[in-house]
């Protein structure tokens, strides 16, 4: 399986990091080993001094496909949760300055925390989901998927033009504004539509 991530998919977040609002999706990937399973702790990596959380809605691919048309895209994902795209922001800044890839800043072991998946039913509209991240019980990110620049369907269509999507692949759909640092001892909780689906700790 692979983990596909979208960068700068919320205008307010693009602005907070002084990035332009993109005209097409910004895509990067994380390897399978990046997954931090529910209830597992992330050990603060030694290569960064600025580890940050990015809380994102995550969908799971349930059907193989490539060159997927937007009108059929919703048949290809069937479960949703929230995750955290952990980012070594200082390393990412250095890489960006040099025009180099981001993997060492974003794809390291444990960098993709994933909550418990919820099935997408006929009533679920992935374009109308509220999600929050709490750090040590305080809400630090409060997002809504209606504010995405590129909808989940658009992302599936775009990505599948480059990479075959396979059952079990995950798509991290981008973070809203409010990203910030974590330190060892921090407790992170992710909520989808008011229900807690993610719990992670930094050690
Ligand atoms: Mg992100």
Tab-separated table of C-alpha atoms and ligand atoms in Angstrom:
chain	number	residue	atom	x	y	z
A	1	UNK	CA	0.000	0.000	0.000
A	2	UNK	CA	1.011	3.600	-0.365
A	3	UNK	CA	0.153	6.830	1.376
A	4	UNK	CA	-0.564	9.742	-0.905
A	5	UNK	CA	-0.636	13.202	0.624
A	6	UNK	CA	-1.903	16.523	-0.622
A	7	UNK	CA	-0.078	19.693	0.366
A	8	UNK	CA	-1.594	23.191	0.573
A	9	UNK	CA	-5.186	22.107	0.087
A	10	UNK	CA	-6.638	24.813	2.351
A	11	UNK	CA	-6.032	28.438	1.417
A	12	UNK	CA	-5.672	29.602	5.040
A	13	UNK	CA	-2.965	27.017	5.671
A	14	UNK	CA	-1.072	27.855	2.463
A	15	UNK	CA	-1.059	31.472	3.666
A	16	UNK	CA	0.119	30.687	7.197
A	17	UNK	CA	3.228	29.001	5.733
A	18	UNK	CA	3.681	31.831	3.200
A	19	UNK	CA	3.006	29.522	0.242
A	20	UNK	CA	1.010	30.355	-2.870
A	21	UNK	CA	-2.448	28.827	-3.206
A	22	UNK	CA	-1.879	26.074	-5.793
A	23	UNK	CA	-3.677	25.806	-9.118
A	24	UNK	CA	-3.261	22.040	-9.180
A	25	UNK	CA	-2.868	19.601	-6.282
A	26	UNK	CA	0.551	19.391	-4.613
A	27	UNK	CA	1.239	15.665	-4.145
A	28	UNK	CA	3.845	13.750	-2.155
A	29	UNK	CA	3.980	10.245	-0.713
A	30	UNK	CA	4.944	8.430	2.436
A	31	UNK	CA	5.973	4.766	2.619
A	32	UNK	CA	3.990	2.102	4.446
A	33	UNK	CA	6.464	2.258	7.337
A	34	UNK	CA	5.368	5.824	8.051
A	35	UNK	CA	2.063	4.644	9.511
A	36	UNK	CA	1.596	5.263	13.207
A	37	UNK	CA	-1.199	2.948	14.270
A	38	UNK	CA	-3.932	4.072	16.680
A	39	UNK	CA	-2.688	4.219	20.242
A	40	UNK	CA	1.028	4.084	19.320
A	41	UNK	CA	3.425	6.822	20.389
A	42	UNK	CA	5.663	8.797	18.046
A	43	UNK	CA	9.205	9.090	19.343
A	44	UNK	CA	10.498	12.604	18.658
A	45	UNK	CA	13.035	12.142	15.815
A	46	UNK	CA	16.601	13.235	16.536
A	47	UNK	CA	16.991	14.991	13.171
A	48	UNK	CA	14.542	17.808	13.889
A	49	UNK	CA	14.014	20.589	16.396
A	50	UNK	CA	10.635	21.595	15.010
A	51	UNK	CA	8.301	18.613	14.771
A	52	UNK	CA	4.792	19.819	13.862
A	53	UNK	CA	1.312	18.300	13.606
A	54	UNK	CA	-0.927	18.661	10.549
A	55	UNK	CA	-4.363	17.169	11.164
A	56	UNK	CA	-6.025	15.947	7.961
A	57	UNK	CA	-9.016	13.988	6.742
A	58	UNK	CA	-7.835	10.618	5.405
A	59	UNK	CA	-9.724	8.360	2.999
A	60	UNK	CA	-9.037	4.725	2.231
A	61	UNK	CA	-9.108	3.367	-1.317
A	62	UNK	CA	-11.449	0.371	-1.700
A	63	UNK	CA	-11.169	-0.313	-5.436
A	64	UNK	CA	-8.197	-0.498	-7.788
A	65	UNK	CA	-8.128	2.079	-10.545
A	66	UNK	CA	-6.209	4.420	-12.782
A	67	UNK	CA	-7.302	7.358	-14.940
A	68	UNK	CA	-10.438	7.604	-12.806
A	69	UNK	CA	-13.052	10.057	-14.052
A	70	UNK	CA	-14.222	12.570	-11.493
A	71	UNK	CA	-17.853	11.476	-11.767
A	72	UNK	CA	-16.849	7.924	-10.706
A	73	UNK	CA	-14.201	8.913	-8.161
A	74	UNK	CA	-16.443	8.396	-5.126
A	75	UNK	CA	-16.683	4.658	-5.925
A	76	UNK	CA	-12.963	4.319	-5.211
A	77	UNK	CA	-12.881	5.342	-1.541
A	78	UNK	CA	-15.101	3.941	1.157
A	79	UNK	CA	-13.758	4.807	4.583
A	80	UNK	CA	-12.732	8.014	6.260
A	81	UNK	CA	-10.880	9.099	9.383
A	82	UNK	CA	-8.504	11.808	10.506
A	83	UNK	CA	-4.753	11.466	10.570
A	84	UNK	CA	-1.720	13.538	11.386
A	85	UNK	CA	0.863	14.356	8.748
A	86	UNK	CA	3.791	14.841	11.142
A	87	UNK	CA	6.323	17.188	9.612
A	88	UNK	CA	9.875	18.127	10.549
A	89	UNK	CA	9.248	21.761	9.614
A	90	UNK	CA	12.857	22.902	9.964
A	91	UNK	CA	14.031	20.087	7.675
A	92	UNK	CA	11.236	20.822	5.192
A	93	UNK	CA	12.213	24.509	5.082
A	94	UNK	CA	15.834	23.585	4.366
A	95	UNK	CA	14.792	21.191	1.606
A	96	UNK	CA	12.469	23.781	0.083
A	97	UNK	CA	15.194	26.405	0.145
A	98	UNK	CA	17.454	24.072	-1.829
A	99	UNK	CA	14.645	22.937	-4.151
A	100	UNK	CA	15.023	19.355	-2.881
A	101	UNK	CA	12.369	16.680	-2.188
A	102	UNK	CA	10.516	16.647	1.137
A	103	UNK	CA	10.597	12.966	2.059
A	104	UNK	CA	13.130	13.252	4.871
A	105	UNK	CA	10.928	15.943	6.445
A	106	UNK	CA	7.562	14.212	5.985
A	107	UNK	CA	7.868	10.503	5.240
A	108	UNK	CA	9.914	9.214	8.182
A	109	UNK	CA	8.796	6.316	10.384
A	110	UNK	CA	5.699	7.206	12.374
A	111	UNK	CA	4.997	10.386	10.392
A	112	UNK	CA	1.524	9.248	9.291
A	113	UNK	CA	-0.725	8.836	12.331
A	114	UNK	CA	-4.025	7.290	11.298
A	115	UNK	CA	-7.241	7.161	13.303
A	116	UNK	CA	-9.941	4.503	13.292
A	117	UNK	CA	-11.728	4.408	9.968
A	118	UNK	CA	-15.452	5.042	9.683
A	119	UNK	CA	-17.363	3.603	6.699
A	120	UNK	CA	-18.623	6.154	4.204
A	121	UNK	CA	-22.352	5.610	3.812
A	122	UNK	CA	-24.893	7.168	1.471
A	123	UNK	CA	-25.428	9.863	4.096
A	124	UNK	CA	-21.741	10.740	4.346
A	125	UNK	CA	-20.731	13.717	2.284
A	126	UNK	CA	-16.953	13.906	2.363
A	127	UNK	CA	-17.206	17.537	1.274
A	128	UNK	CA	-19.108	18.365	4.425
A	129	UNK	CA	-17.087	16.972	7.321
A	130	UNK	CA	-15.990	18.887	10.383
A	131	UNK	CA	-12.752	17.773	12.025
A	132	UNK	CA	-10.630	18.962	14.920
A	133	UNK	CA	-7.313	18.316	16.565
A	134	UNK	CA	-6.822	18.757	20.273
A	135	UNK	CA	-3.380	19.053	21.803
A	136	UNK	CA	-3.363	18.379	25.525
A	137	UNK	CA	-7.177	18.855	25.538
A	138	UNK	CA	-7.041	22.252	23.814
A	139	UNK	CA	-8.394	22.605	20.251
A	140	UNK	CA	-5.521	23.648	17.987
A	141	UNK	CA	-7.025	22.936	14.566
A	142	UNK	CA	-10.657	23.250	13.572
A	143	UNK	CA	-11.217	22.311	9.962
A	144	UNK	CA	-14.028	21.654	7.544
A	145	UNK	CA	-13.688	19.760	4.277
A	146	UNK	CA	-15.905	22.282	2.457
A	147	UNK	CA	-12.880	24.597	2.590
A	148	UNK	CA	-10.663	22.253	0.579
A	149	UNK	CA	-9.276	23.769	-2.591
A	150	UNK	CA	-9.412	20.355	-4.320
A	151	UNK	CA	-12.231	17.975	-3.334
A	152	UNK	CA	-11.546	14.331	-2.541
A	153	UNK	CA	-13.012	13.379	-5.947
A	154	UNK	CA	-10.701	15.823	-7.723
A	155	UNK	CA	-7.703	14.489	-5.793
A	156	UNK	CA	-8.558	10.870	-6.697
A	157	UNK	CA	-8.913	11.826	-10.356
A	158	UNK	CA	-5.694	13.822	-10.409
A	159	UNK	CA	-3.578	11.273	-8.540
A	160	UNK	CA	-4.888	8.315	-10.563
A	161	UNK	CA	-3.606	9.977	-13.712
A	162	UNK	CA	-0.080	9.364	-12.413
A	163	UNK	CA	-0.319	6.384	-10.042
A	164	UNK	CA	-2.598	3.361	-10.081
A	165	UNK	CA	-4.652	3.444	-6.906
A	166	UNK	CA	-4.868	0.135	-5.080
A	167	UNK	CA	-7.173	-1.179	-2.396
A	168	UNK	CA	-5.798	-0.129	0.979
A	169	UNK	CA	-3.978	2.986	-0.226
A	170	UNK	CA	-4.552	6.041	1.943
A	171	UNK	CA	-4.984	9.630	0.871
A	172	UNK	CA	-4.179	12.432	3.321
A	173	UNK	CA	-6.213	15.329	1.970
A	174	UNK	CA	-4.339	18.316	3.410
A	175	UNK	CA	-4.358	20.302	6.605
A	176	UNK	CA	-6.334	23.410	7.526
A	177	UNK	CA	-4.726	26.391	9.268
A	178	UNK	CA	-3.399	26.089	12.792
A	179	UNK	CA	-0.412	23.779	12.372
A	180	UNK	CA	2.077	23.965	15.195
A	181	UNK	CA	4.817	22.268	17.158
A	182	UNK	CA	4.718	19.262	19.454
A	183	UNK	CA	7.100	18.326	22.228
A	184	UNK	CA	7.628	15.008	24.011
A	185	UNK	CA	4.721	14.381	26.370
A	186	UNK	CA	2.111	16.004	24.131
A	187	UNK	CA	-1.176	14.174	23.721
A	188	UNK	CA	-3.037	14.580	20.426
A	189	UNK	CA	-6.668	13.682	19.796
A	190	UNK	CA	-8.434	13.836	16.458
A	191	UNK	CA	-12.178	14.253	16.010
A	192	UNK	CA	-14.354	13.634	12.975
A	193	UNK	CA	-17.890	15.034	13.086
A	194	UNK	CA	-17.490	15.371	16.842
A	195	UNK	CA	-16.412	11.766	17.403
A	196	UNK	CA	-12.950	10.960	18.650
A	197	UNK	CA	-11.209	8.728	16.102
A	198	UNK	CA	-7.516	9.378	16.757
A	199	UNK	CA	-5.288	9.310	19.800
A	200	UNK	CA	-1.547	9.748	19.594
A	201	UNK	CA	1.213	10.656	21.963
A	202	UNK	CA	4.647	12.125	21.363
A	203	UNK	CA	7.453	10.746	23.507
B	1	LIG	MG1	-0.029	17.858	5.265
